[in-house]
Short mmCIF file of N, CA and C in Angstrom, two decimals:
data_model
loop_
_atom_site.label_atom_id
_atom_site.label_comp_id
_atom_site.label_asym_id
_atom_site.label_seq_id
_atom_site.Cartn_x
_atom_site.Cartn_y
_atom_site.Cartn_z
N MET W 28 -14.14 33.12 9.79
CA MET W 28 -13.65 31.98 9.08
C MET W 28 -13.93 31.99 7.46
N ILE W 29 -15.08 32.33 7.06
CA ILE W 29 -14.82 32.39 5.88
C ILE W 29 -13.78 32.87 4.87
N ASN W 30 -13.14 34.09 5.47
CA ASN W 30 -12.15 34.63 4.82
C ASN W 30 -10.75 34.06 5.11
N ASN W 31 -10.82 32.90 5.77
CA ASN W 31 -9.67 32.31 5.99
C ASN W 31 -8.82 31.88 4.68
N PRO W 32 -7.59 32.27 4.36
CA PRO W 32 -6.96 32.02 3.23
C PRO W 32 -6.68 30.54 3.09
N MET W 33 -6.69 29.58 4.25
CA MET W 33 -6.20 28.19 3.92
C MET W 33 -7.51 27.35 3.74
N ASN W 34 -8.88 28.04 4.07
CA ASN W 34 -9.99 27.48 4.03
C ASN W 34 -10.40 27.69 2.37
N SER W 35 -10.16 28.91 2.02
CA SER W 35 -10.14 28.98 0.51
C SER W 35 -9.43 28.13 -0.25
N LYS W 36 -8.26 28.01 0.16
CA LYS W 36 -7.15 27.24 -0.82
C LYS W 36 -7.71 25.52 -0.74
N LEU W 37 -7.92 25.36 0.66
CA LEU W 37 -8.59 23.87 0.40
C LEU W 37 -10.02 23.63 -0.46
N GLN W 38 -10.93 24.33 -0.26
CA GLN W 38 -12.01 24.62 -1.19
C GLN W 38 -11.92 24.57 -2.32
N GLU W 39 -10.74 25.44 -3.04
CA GLU W 39 -10.33 25.40 -4.33
C GLU W 39 -9.74 24.11 -5.01
N ALA W 40 -8.91 23.55 -3.78
CA ALA W 40 -8.27 22.57 -4.19
C ALA W 40 -9.29 21.23 -4.52
N LEU W 41 -10.13 21.15 -3.61
CA LEU W 41 -11.50 20.09 -3.42
C LEU W 41 -12.05 20.07 -4.61
N LYS W 42 -12.51 21.51 -5.35
CA LYS W 42 -13.20 21.57 -6.42
C LYS W 42 -12.45 21.11 -7.68
N LYS W 43 -11.00 21.57 -7.63
CA LYS W 43 -10.07 21.24 -8.91
C LYS W 43 -9.95 19.68 -8.82
N ALA W 44 -9.79 18.96 -7.68
CA ALA W 44 -9.71 17.55 -7.68
C ALA W 44 -10.74 16.76 -8.07
N ASN W 45 -11.94 17.20 -7.75
CA ASN W 45 -13.11 16.68 -8.10
C ASN W 45 -13.23 16.69 -9.65
N ALA W 46 -13.18 17.75 -10.17
CA ALA W 46 -13.20 18.08 -11.48
C ALA W 46 -12.18 17.12 -12.37
N GLU W 47 -11.14 17.01 -12.00
CA GLU W 47 -9.96 16.28 -12.61
C GLU W 47 -10.59 14.59 -12.47
N VAL W 48 -10.93 14.21 -11.30
CA VAL W 48 -11.61 12.66 -11.24
C VAL W 48 -12.47 12.41 -12.24
N GLU W 49 -13.54 13.70 -11.96
CA GLU W 49 -14.71 13.44 -13.23
C GLU W 49 -14.25 13.40 -14.58
N LYS W 50 -13.20 14.09 -15.06
CA LYS W 50 -12.71 14.07 -16.24
C LYS W 50 -12.14 12.93 -16.83
N SER W 51 -11.40 11.97 -15.66
CA SER W 51 -10.55 11.17 -15.81
C SER W 51 -11.27 9.92 -16.47
N GLY W 52 -12.78 9.77 -15.98
CA GLY W 52 -13.52 8.82 -16.48
C GLY W 52 -13.55 7.45 -15.68
N ILE W 53 -12.74 7.38 -14.76
CA ILE W 53 -12.42 6.41 -13.73
C ILE W 53 -14.02 5.78 -13.24
N THR W 54 -14.20 4.61 -13.20
CA THR W 54 -15.55 4.18 -12.75
C THR W 54 -15.54 3.42 -11.30
N ASP W 55 -14.35 2.68 -11.15
CA ASP W 55 -14.17 2.13 -9.92
C ASP W 55 -14.32 2.96 -8.86
N PRO W 56 -15.17 2.84 -7.73
CA PRO W 56 -15.08 3.74 -6.44
C PRO W 56 -13.93 3.77 -5.72
N GLU W 57 -13.39 2.58 -5.65
CA GLU W 57 -12.17 2.74 -4.76
C GLU W 57 -10.97 3.37 -5.69
N LEU W 58 -10.59 3.35 -6.69
CA LEU W 58 -9.84 3.89 -7.54
C LEU W 58 -10.19 5.55 -7.54
N LYS W 59 -11.40 5.73 -7.77
CA LYS W 59 -11.94 7.13 -7.58
C LYS W 59 -11.53 7.82 -6.40
N LYS W 60 -11.49 7.20 -5.28
CA LYS W 60 -11.12 7.79 -4.04
C LYS W 60 -9.44 7.99 -4.00
N ILE W 61 -8.80 7.11 -4.38
CA ILE W 61 -7.40 6.96 -4.43
C ILE W 61 -7.05 8.27 -5.47
N ALA W 62 -7.81 8.25 -6.57
CA ALA W 62 -7.23 9.45 -7.49
C ALA W 62 -7.69 10.69 -7.08
N PHE W 63 -8.94 10.78 -6.16
CA PHE W 63 -9.20 12.18 -5.68
C PHE W 63 -8.43 12.56 -4.77
N SER W 64 -7.97 11.46 -3.67
CA SER W 64 -7.02 11.98 -2.60
C SER W 64 -5.46 12.09 -3.33
N LYS W 65 -5.00 11.71 -4.56
CA LYS W 65 -3.71 12.16 -4.76
C LYS W 65 -4.10 13.39 -5.78
N ALA W 66 -5.12 13.91 -6.14
CA ALA W 66 -5.50 15.13 -6.85
C ALA W 66 -5.61 16.33 -5.79
N VAL W 67 -5.98 15.94 -4.61
CA VAL W 67 -6.10 16.90 -3.54
C VAL W 67 -4.71 17.32 -3.16
N ASP W 68 -4.02 16.23 -3.03
CA ASP W 68 -2.42 16.44 -2.52
C ASP W 68 -2.03 17.09 -3.65
N PHE W 69 -1.73 16.91 -4.83
CA PHE W 69 -1.45 17.78 -5.85
C PHE W 69 -1.84 19.20 -5.56
N TYR W 70 -2.94 19.90 -5.49
CA TYR W 70 -3.43 21.06 -5.72
C TYR W 70 -3.04 21.66 -4.20
N LEU W 71 -2.79 20.89 -3.40
CA LEU W 71 -2.59 21.64 -1.85
C LEU W 71 -1.19 21.75 -1.88
N GLY W 72 -0.34 20.77 -2.38
CA GLY W 72 1.03 21.04 -2.41
C GLY W 72 1.85 20.61 -1.32
N SER W 73 2.62 21.00 -0.84
CA SER W 73 3.50 20.89 0.72
C SER W 73 2.59 21.55 1.68
N GLU W 74 1.89 22.33 1.54
CA GLU W 74 1.03 22.96 2.67
C GLU W 74 -0.13 21.62 3.13
N THR W 75 -0.28 20.52 2.65
CA THR W 75 -1.11 19.76 2.92
C THR W 75 -0.63 19.08 4.62
N PRO W 76 -1.86 19.03 5.10
CA PRO W 76 -1.35 18.48 6.47
C PRO W 76 -0.83 16.89 6.26
N GLN W 77 0.36 16.56 6.82
CA GLN W 77 1.00 15.26 6.74
C GLN W 77 -0.14 14.08 7.20
N SER W 78 -0.85 14.61 8.40
CA SER W 78 -1.58 13.46 8.83
C SER W 78 -2.76 12.98 8.00
N THR W 79 -2.96 13.48 6.91
CA THR W 79 -4.41 13.35 6.34
C THR W 79 -3.82 12.59 4.90
N ILE W 80 -2.48 12.39 4.56
CA ILE W 80 -2.22 11.85 3.44
C ILE W 80 -1.25 10.65 3.92
N ALA W 81 -1.10 9.37 3.23
CA ALA W 81 -0.58 8.23 3.26
C ALA W 81 0.75 8.32 2.66
N PRO W 82 1.88 8.32 3.28
CA PRO W 82 3.32 8.47 2.82
C PRO W 82 3.59 7.11 2.21
N ARG W 83 4.40 6.95 1.25
CA ARG W 83 5.08 5.91 0.31
C ARG W 83 5.87 5.35 1.60
N ILE W 84 6.80 6.39 1.89
CA ILE W 84 7.58 5.53 2.97
C ILE W 84 7.42 6.58 4.33
N PRO W 85 7.05 5.74 5.24
CA PRO W 85 7.02 6.46 6.59
C PRO W 85 8.06 7.04 7.13
N LYS W 86 7.83 8.22 7.92
CA LYS W 86 8.58 8.91 8.68
C LYS W 86 9.63 7.65 9.33
N GLY W 87 10.59 8.10 9.68
CA GLY W 87 11.69 7.10 10.45
C GLY W 87 12.20 5.95 9.81
N ALA W 88 11.42 5.72 8.42
CA ALA W 88 11.99 4.56 7.52
C ALA W 88 12.91 4.96 6.91
N SER W 89 13.68 3.99 6.51
CA SER W 89 14.56 4.34 5.47
C SER W 89 14.19 4.28 4.17
N ASP W 90 14.52 5.21 3.29
CA ASP W 90 13.99 5.03 1.86
C ASP W 90 15.41 4.56 0.97
N LYS W 91 16.59 4.33 1.49
CA LYS W 91 17.54 3.90 0.74
C LYS W 91 17.45 2.27 0.45
N SER W 92 17.54 1.95 -0.85
CA SER W 92 17.12 0.35 -1.21
C SER W 92 18.15 -0.64 -0.74
N ASP W 93 19.56 0.03 -0.48
CA ASP W 93 20.25 -0.80 0.03
C ASP W 93 20.09 -1.25 1.55
N ASP W 94 19.47 -0.35 2.03
CA ASP W 94 19.23 -0.82 3.56
C ASP W 94 17.83 -1.70 3.49
N PHE W 95 16.83 -1.45 2.51
CA PHE W 95 15.88 -2.24 2.41
C PHE W 95 15.91 -3.64 2.16
N TRP W 96 17.11 -3.89 1.33
CA TRP W 96 17.60 -5.34 0.56
C TRP W 96 18.10 -5.77 1.69
N THR W 97 19.00 -5.31 2.70
CA THR W 97 19.69 -5.83 3.76
C THR W 97 18.83 -6.01 4.76
N SER W 98 17.78 -5.38 5.28
CA SER W 98 16.95 -5.57 6.33
C SER W 98 16.01 -6.86 5.83
N LEU W 99 15.67 -6.55 4.68
CA LEU W 99 14.63 -7.95 4.33
C LEU W 99 15.54 -9.01 4.34
N HIS W 100 16.50 -9.34 3.54
CA HIS W 100 17.61 -10.35 3.68
C HIS W 100 17.69 -10.73 5.22
N ASP W 101 17.98 -9.92 6.12
CA ASP W 101 18.41 -10.45 7.36
C ASP W 101 17.12 -10.78 7.88
N SER W 102 16.02 -10.34 7.70
CA SER W 102 14.66 -11.12 8.23
C SER W 102 14.29 -12.36 7.69
N THR W 103 14.42 -12.55 6.60
CA THR W 103 13.91 -14.00 5.63
C THR W 103 14.85 -14.89 5.54
N GLY W 104 16.22 -14.31 5.58
CA GLY W 104 17.22 -15.21 5.29
C GLY W 104 17.42 -15.74 3.75
N ILE W 105 16.53 -14.79 2.73
CA ILE W 105 16.74 -15.16 1.43
C ILE W 105 17.70 -14.10 1.00
N GLU W 106 18.33 -14.85 -0.18
CA GLU W 106 19.40 -14.14 -0.70
C GLU W 106 18.94 -12.79 -1.52
N ILE W 107 19.48 -11.75 -1.35
CA ILE W 107 19.20 -10.33 -1.95
C ILE W 107 18.89 -10.35 -3.62
N ASN W 108 19.66 -11.31 -4.15
CA ASN W 108 19.39 -11.45 -5.78
C ASN W 108 18.06 -12.24 -6.03
N LYS W 109 17.89 -13.13 -4.95
CA LYS W 109 16.26 -13.73 -5.16
C LYS W 109 15.14 -12.86 -4.82
N LEU W 110 15.56 -11.78 -3.61
CA LEU W 110 14.47 -10.94 -3.26
C LEU W 110 14.25 -9.85 -4.37
N LYS W 111 15.24 -9.52 -5.27
CA LYS W 111 15.11 -8.73 -6.29
C LYS W 111 14.18 -9.17 -7.57
N ASP W 112 13.93 -10.49 -7.48
CA ASP W 112 13.14 -11.04 -8.49
C ASP W 112 11.64 -11.27 -7.97
N VAL W 113 11.43 -10.94 -6.87
CA VAL W 113 10.13 -10.51 -6.31
C VAL W 113 9.66 -9.30 -6.09
N TYR W 114 10.29 -8.47 -5.25
CA TYR W 114 10.65 -6.85 -5.04
C TYR W 114 11.12 -5.98 -5.87
N SER W 115 10.55 -4.80 -6.06
CA SER W 115 11.43 -3.43 -6.66
C SER W 115 10.89 -2.37 -5.86
N VAL W 116 11.98 -1.71 -5.69
CA VAL W 116 11.90 -0.36 -4.70
C VAL W 116 11.85 0.72 -5.91
N LYS W 117 10.84 1.68 -6.25
CA LYS W 117 10.91 2.38 -7.25
C LYS W 117 9.82 3.80 -6.82
N ASP W 118 10.87 4.99 -6.79
CA ASP W 118 9.91 6.09 -6.61
C ASP W 118 9.40 6.02 -4.98
N LYS W 119 10.37 5.57 -4.28
CA LYS W 119 9.97 5.24 -2.79
C LYS W 119 8.58 4.54 -2.67
N GLN W 120 8.53 3.29 -3.45
CA GLN W 120 7.34 2.45 -3.12
C GLN W 120 7.85 1.36 -3.44
N ILE W 121 7.37 0.27 -2.67
CA ILE W 121 7.79 -1.12 -2.95
C ILE W 121 6.76 -1.96 -4.10
N LEU W 122 7.27 -2.50 -4.82
CA LEU W 122 6.06 -3.09 -5.95
C LEU W 122 6.73 -4.74 -6.08
N LEU W 123 5.68 -5.31 -6.30
CA LEU W 123 5.96 -6.59 -6.79
C LEU W 123 6.17 -6.61 -7.95
N VAL W 124 7.00 -7.63 -8.36
CA VAL W 124 7.45 -7.73 -9.97
C VAL W 124 7.11 -9.17 -10.30
N ILE W 125 6.61 -9.92 -9.50
CA ILE W 125 6.08 -11.56 -9.92
C ILE W 125 5.13 -11.57 -10.73
N SER W 126 5.13 -12.60 -11.60
CA SER W 126 4.21 -12.61 -12.59
C SER W 126 2.76 -13.07 -12.38
N SER W 127 2.72 -14.03 -11.08
CA SER W 127 1.52 -14.29 -10.32
C SER W 127 1.86 -14.41 -9.02
N VAL W 128 0.52 -14.27 -8.34
CA VAL W 128 0.60 -14.72 -6.84
C VAL W 128 0.09 -16.14 -6.34
N PRO W 129 0.89 -16.84 -5.62
CA PRO W 129 0.28 -18.01 -5.54
C PRO W 129 -0.89 -18.08 -4.79
N GLY W 130 -1.91 -18.96 -4.89
CA GLY W 130 -2.95 -19.10 -4.13
C GLY W 130 -4.03 -20.14 -5.02
N ASP W 131 -4.81 -20.84 -4.35
CA ASP W 131 -5.95 -21.76 -4.83
C ASP W 131 -7.06 -20.90 -5.40
N SER W 132 -7.35 -19.59 -4.71
CA SER W 132 -8.80 -18.90 -4.92
C SER W 132 -8.25 -17.59 -5.21
N LYS W 133 -9.04 -16.75 -5.66
CA LYS W 133 -8.74 -15.29 -5.71
C LYS W 133 -8.45 -14.55 -4.28
N ALA W 134 -9.31 -15.10 -3.03
CA ALA W 134 -9.25 -14.66 -1.87
C ALA W 134 -7.78 -15.02 -1.40
N ASP W 135 -7.46 -16.25 -1.49
CA ASP W 135 -6.10 -16.61 -1.02
C ASP W 135 -5.09 -15.88 -1.69
N LYS W 136 -5.33 -15.67 -3.05
CA LYS W 136 -4.06 -14.65 -3.67
C LYS W 136 -4.21 -13.42 -3.26
N GLN W 137 -5.40 -12.59 -3.02
CA GLN W 137 -5.48 -11.59 -2.33
C GLN W 137 -4.81 -11.47 -1.04
N ARG W 138 -4.78 -12.35 -0.34
CA ARG W 138 -4.48 -12.67 1.29
C ARG W 138 -2.57 -12.66 0.78
N ASN W 139 -2.32 -13.40 -0.14
CA ASN W 139 -0.95 -13.63 -0.19
C ASN W 139 -0.18 -12.33 -0.61
N LEU W 140 -1.07 -11.83 -1.78
CA LEU W 140 -0.16 -10.54 -2.09
C LEU W 140 -0.23 -9.66 -0.78
N ALA W 141 -1.20 -9.25 -0.07
CA ALA W 141 -1.21 -8.10 0.85
C ALA W 141 -0.06 -8.79 1.96
N ALA W 142 0.10 -10.10 2.23
CA ALA W 142 1.30 -10.64 2.91
C ALA W 142 2.45 -10.10 2.47
N LEU W 143 2.83 -10.27 1.23
CA LEU W 143 4.14 -10.11 0.59
C LEU W 143 4.34 -8.64 0.76
N ILE W 144 3.19 -7.74 0.52
CA ILE W 144 3.69 -6.32 0.53
C ILE W 144 3.61 -6.04 1.92
N LEU W 145 2.93 -6.32 2.84
CA LEU W 145 3.34 -5.95 4.12
C LEU W 145 4.70 -6.36 4.99
N LEU W 146 4.97 -7.69 4.39
CA LEU W 146 6.25 -8.10 4.70
C LEU W 146 7.28 -6.88 4.58
N ALA W 147 7.33 -6.84 3.22
CA ALA W 147 8.50 -5.86 2.82
C ALA W 147 8.29 -4.48 3.38
N TYR W 148 7.11 -3.80 3.82
CA TYR W 148 7.33 -2.59 4.33
C TYR W 148 7.75 -2.78 5.99
N GLN W 149 7.36 -3.86 6.53
CA GLN W 149 7.51 -4.08 7.97
C GLN W 149 9.04 -4.51 7.99
N GLU W 150 9.50 -5.23 7.46
CA GLU W 150 10.79 -6.22 7.47
C GLU W 150 11.96 -5.46 6.74
N GLY W 151 11.68 -5.01 5.80
CA GLY W 151 12.49 -4.08 5.02
C GLY W 151 12.65 -2.76 5.30
N LEU W 152 11.54 -2.17 5.57
CA LEU W 152 11.51 -0.79 5.90
C LEU W 152 11.29 -0.41 7.17
N ASN W 153 11.00 -1.43 8.22
CA ASN W 153 10.93 -1.19 9.71
C ASN W 153 9.70 -0.56 9.87
N TYR W 154 8.58 -0.72 8.81
CA TYR W 154 7.22 0.13 9.01
C TYR W 154 6.39 -0.69 9.68
N GLU W 155 5.52 -0.64 10.76
CA GLU W 155 4.84 -1.37 11.31
C GLU W 155 3.37 -1.31 10.68
N TRP W 156 2.92 -0.11 10.32
CA TRP W 156 1.55 0.05 9.69
C TRP W 156 1.68 0.28 8.30
N ALA W 157 0.70 -0.12 7.13
CA ALA W 157 0.95 0.29 6.00
C ALA W 157 -0.54 0.49 5.52
N PRO W 158 -0.96 1.94 4.81
CA PRO W 158 -1.91 2.35 4.57
C PRO W 158 -2.79 1.39 3.58
N SER W 159 -4.07 1.42 3.70
CA SER W 159 -4.74 0.25 2.84
C SER W 159 -4.74 0.76 1.09
N SER W 160 -4.50 1.90 0.74
CA SER W 160 -4.29 2.24 -0.27
C SER W 160 -2.99 1.77 -1.27
N LEU W 161 -2.16 1.46 -0.27
CA LEU W 161 -0.83 0.72 -1.06
C LEU W 161 -1.13 -0.50 -1.46
N LEU W 162 -2.18 -1.37 -0.27
CA LEU W 162 -2.54 -2.72 -0.61
C LEU W 162 -3.44 -2.61 -2.03
N ALA W 163 -4.07 -1.75 -1.98
CA ALA W 163 -5.30 -1.65 -2.95
C ALA W 163 -4.28 -1.24 -4.39
N GLU W 164 -3.51 -0.59 -4.30
CA GLU W 164 -2.80 -0.48 -5.47
C GLU W 164 -1.90 -1.51 -6.12
N ALA W 165 -1.49 -2.31 -5.20
CA ALA W 165 -0.74 -3.58 -5.40
C ALA W 165 -1.74 -4.70 -5.91
N ALA W 166 -2.90 -4.65 -5.36
CA ALA W 166 -4.14 -5.76 -5.65
C ALA W 166 -4.41 -5.07 -7.19
N ASN W 167 -4.44 -4.00 -7.47
CA ASN W 167 -5.01 -3.43 -8.87
C ASN W 167 -3.65 -3.81 -9.87
N HIS W 168 -2.57 -3.35 -9.58
CA HIS W 168 -1.57 -4.00 -10.58
C HIS W 168 -1.54 -5.34 -10.85
N SER W 169 -1.95 -6.14 -9.82
CA SER W 169 -1.60 -7.43 -10.15
C SER W 169 -3.10 -8.28 -10.53
N LYS W 170 -4.22 -7.57 -11.24
CA LYS W 170 -5.32 -7.62 -11.42
C LYS W 170 -6.25 -8.77 -10.28
N LEU W 171 -5.92 -8.11 -8.94
CA LEU W 171 -6.58 -9.09 -7.93
C LEU W 171 -7.52 -8.20 -7.09
N TYR W 172 -7.73 -6.94 -7.68
CA TYR W 172 -8.17 -6.07 -6.72
C TYR W 172 -10.01 -6.27 -6.97
N ASP W 173 -10.80 -6.20 -5.93
CA ASP W 173 -12.27 -6.63 -6.00
C ASP W 173 -12.93 -5.46 -4.94
N THR W 174 -13.31 -4.38 -5.32
CA THR W 174 -13.66 -3.38 -4.28
C THR W 174 -14.73 -4.15 -3.45
N SER W 175 -15.51 -5.02 -3.65
CA SER W 175 -16.41 -5.37 -2.50
C SER W 175 -15.98 -6.54 -1.67
N LYS W 176 -14.65 -7.17 -1.99
CA LYS W 176 -14.29 -8.17 -1.44
C LYS W 176 -12.98 -8.38 -0.66
N PHE W 177 -12.33 -7.19 -1.34
CA PHE W 177 -10.76 -7.28 -0.94
C PHE W 177 -10.57 -6.96 0.46
N ALA W 178 -10.83 -5.96 0.88
CA ALA W 178 -10.82 -5.62 2.42
C ALA W 178 -11.26 -7.02 3.09
N LYS W 179 -12.38 -7.42 3.00
CA LYS W 179 -13.08 -8.25 3.65
C LYS W 179 -12.26 -9.78 3.58
N ASN W 180 -11.77 -9.98 2.38
CA ASN W 180 -10.84 -11.00 2.43
C ASN W 180 -9.45 -10.99 3.29
N ILE W 181 -9.15 -10.04 3.38
CA ILE W 181 -8.23 -9.69 4.40
C ILE W 181 -8.07 -10.01 5.67
N VAL W 182 -9.29 -9.25 6.20
CA VAL W 182 -9.75 -8.93 7.43
C VAL W 182 -10.23 -10.39 8.20
N GLN W 183 -10.76 -11.03 7.18
CA GLN W 183 -11.12 -12.66 7.73
C GLN W 183 -10.00 -13.47 8.30
N SER W 184 -8.94 -13.19 7.87
CA SER W 184 -7.38 -14.05 8.47
C SER W 184 -6.90 -13.38 9.52
N ASP W 185 -6.27 -14.36 10.20
CA ASP W 185 -5.59 -13.90 11.46
C ASP W 185 -4.03 -13.54 11.31
N TRP W 186 -4.04 -13.51 9.81
CA TRP W 186 -2.68 -12.78 9.17
C TRP W 186 -2.17 -11.51 9.43
N PHE W 187 -3.61 -10.83 9.78
CA PHE W 187 -3.18 -9.06 9.77
C PHE W 187 -4.17 -8.42 10.99
N ARG W 188 -3.80 -7.27 11.10
CA ARG W 188 -4.04 -6.68 12.03
C ARG W 188 -4.55 -5.27 11.47
N THR W 189 -5.55 -4.61 11.78
CA THR W 189 -6.18 -3.55 11.15
C THR W 189 -5.85 -2.17 12.33
N GLU W 190 -6.06 -0.97 11.85
CA GLU W 190 -6.05 0.09 12.67
C GLU W 190 -6.81 1.35 11.93
N GLY W 191 -7.67 2.13 12.41
CA GLY W 191 -8.55 3.00 11.62
C GLY W 191 -9.62 2.56 10.82
N VAL W 192 -10.24 3.56 10.08
CA VAL W 192 -11.39 3.07 9.40
C VAL W 192 -11.26 3.83 8.00
N ARG W 193 -12.16 3.42 7.42
CA ARG W 193 -12.23 3.64 5.79
C ARG W 193 -10.99 4.41 5.17
N ARG W 194 -11.05 5.66 4.85
CA ARG W 194 -9.44 6.19 4.60
C ARG W 194 -8.29 6.35 5.05
N GLY W 195 -8.68 5.82 6.21
CA GLY W 195 -7.34 5.93 7.52
C GLY W 195 -7.02 4.60 7.69
N LEU W 196 -7.49 3.51 7.02
CA LEU W 196 -7.32 2.32 7.31
C LEU W 196 -6.05 1.67 7.27
N LYS W 197 -5.37 1.17 7.76
CA LYS W 197 -3.88 0.62 7.89
C LYS W 197 -3.89 -0.86 8.43
N TYR W 198 -3.20 -1.26 7.93
CA TYR W 198 -2.64 -3.03 7.93
C TYR W 198 -1.15 -3.07 8.56
N LYS W 199 -1.12 -3.98 9.23
CA LYS W 199 0.08 -4.74 9.45
C LYS W 199 -0.03 -6.62 9.87
N LEU W 200 0.98 -7.02 9.59
CA LEU W 200 1.18 -8.50 9.97
C LEU W 200 1.15 -8.58 11.32
N SER W 201 0.16 -9.74 11.82
CA SER W 201 0.53 -10.12 13.24
C SER W 201 1.68 -11.16 13.14
N GLY W 202 1.83 -11.81 14.19
CA GLY W 202 3.02 -13.02 14.36
C GLY W 202 2.74 -13.92 13.22
N PRO W 203 1.42 -14.58 13.28
CA PRO W 203 1.43 -15.65 12.25
C PRO W 203 1.38 -15.10 11.05
N GLY W 204 0.87 -14.11 10.94
CA GLY W 204 0.94 -13.44 9.52
C GLY W 204 2.43 -13.14 8.89
N VAL W 205 3.36 -12.86 9.58
CA VAL W 205 4.90 -12.72 9.40
C VAL W 205 5.22 -14.05 8.85
N SER W 206 5.03 -15.13 9.70
CA SER W 206 5.55 -16.34 9.43
C SER W 206 4.79 -16.93 8.09
N GLU W 207 3.50 -16.63 7.90
CA GLU W 207 2.87 -17.07 6.59
C GLU W 207 3.24 -16.30 5.75
N ALA W 208 3.43 -15.20 5.48
CA ALA W 208 4.30 -14.04 4.58
C ALA W 208 5.64 -14.74 4.13
N LYS W 209 6.46 -15.08 5.16
CA LYS W 209 7.66 -15.56 4.79
C LYS W 209 7.53 -16.92 4.15
N ASN W 210 6.75 -17.74 4.26
CA ASN W 210 6.57 -19.06 3.90
C ASN W 210 5.98 -18.74 2.38
N THR W 211 5.15 -17.83 2.00
CA THR W 211 4.65 -17.59 0.71
C THR W 211 5.88 -16.85 -0.18
N LEU W 212 6.57 -15.98 0.60
CA LEU W 212 7.83 -15.45 -0.23
C LEU W 212 8.76 -16.83 -0.70
N SER W 213 8.94 -17.67 0.21
CA SER W 213 9.46 -18.91 0.12
C SER W 213 9.23 -19.85 -1.17
N VAL W 214 7.78 -19.85 -1.25
CA VAL W 214 7.13 -20.43 -2.36
C VAL W 214 7.48 -19.99 -3.98
N VAL W 215 7.23 -18.66 -3.66
CA VAL W 215 7.41 -17.59 -5.00
C VAL W 215 8.91 -17.72 -5.45
N ILE W 216 9.87 -17.66 -4.48
CA ILE W 216 11.28 -17.87 -5.31
C ILE W 216 11.58 -19.27 -5.51
N SER W 217 10.87 -20.26 -5.14
CA SER W 217 11.38 -21.78 -5.35
C SER W 217 11.00 -21.93 -6.72
#
């Protein structure tokens, strides 16, 4: 097993990824994990087992932005041009393009952000589960990411369901969560 070429390639990729993350100077532990995962994916290339990486757009989901907008419009009843004021589909990833997320507290804003992102993946792309890394990236982009409380604030709400643990953690909206996400989206566009 020591002479296995795949094992050697994996070990080499892990070493290179670790060195790159250390050189980057990232101090946030969650961002380090994300950077390490992406670096490993880069060094392993297409031979990386697909079950170990979080896809931007899941298998079976459409990556055509027209289908995304139509599906999200059909689900929410909101005009496509207004949806485009909230979301952007770029490089096969859904992004929030709003300047601020509604909510009275940081925890409320984190829940609303997660609900808006999950609504887009579930209703726009027909993707039931979204990897936690997507929510962390969106929260970090919106300056709402808190490594010690983000996941806790989300799971304390009945809006969300979880599957998996740690790096394999995935989220989806519950029935009440879909309703709350649609309400939040209505507030954002008004």
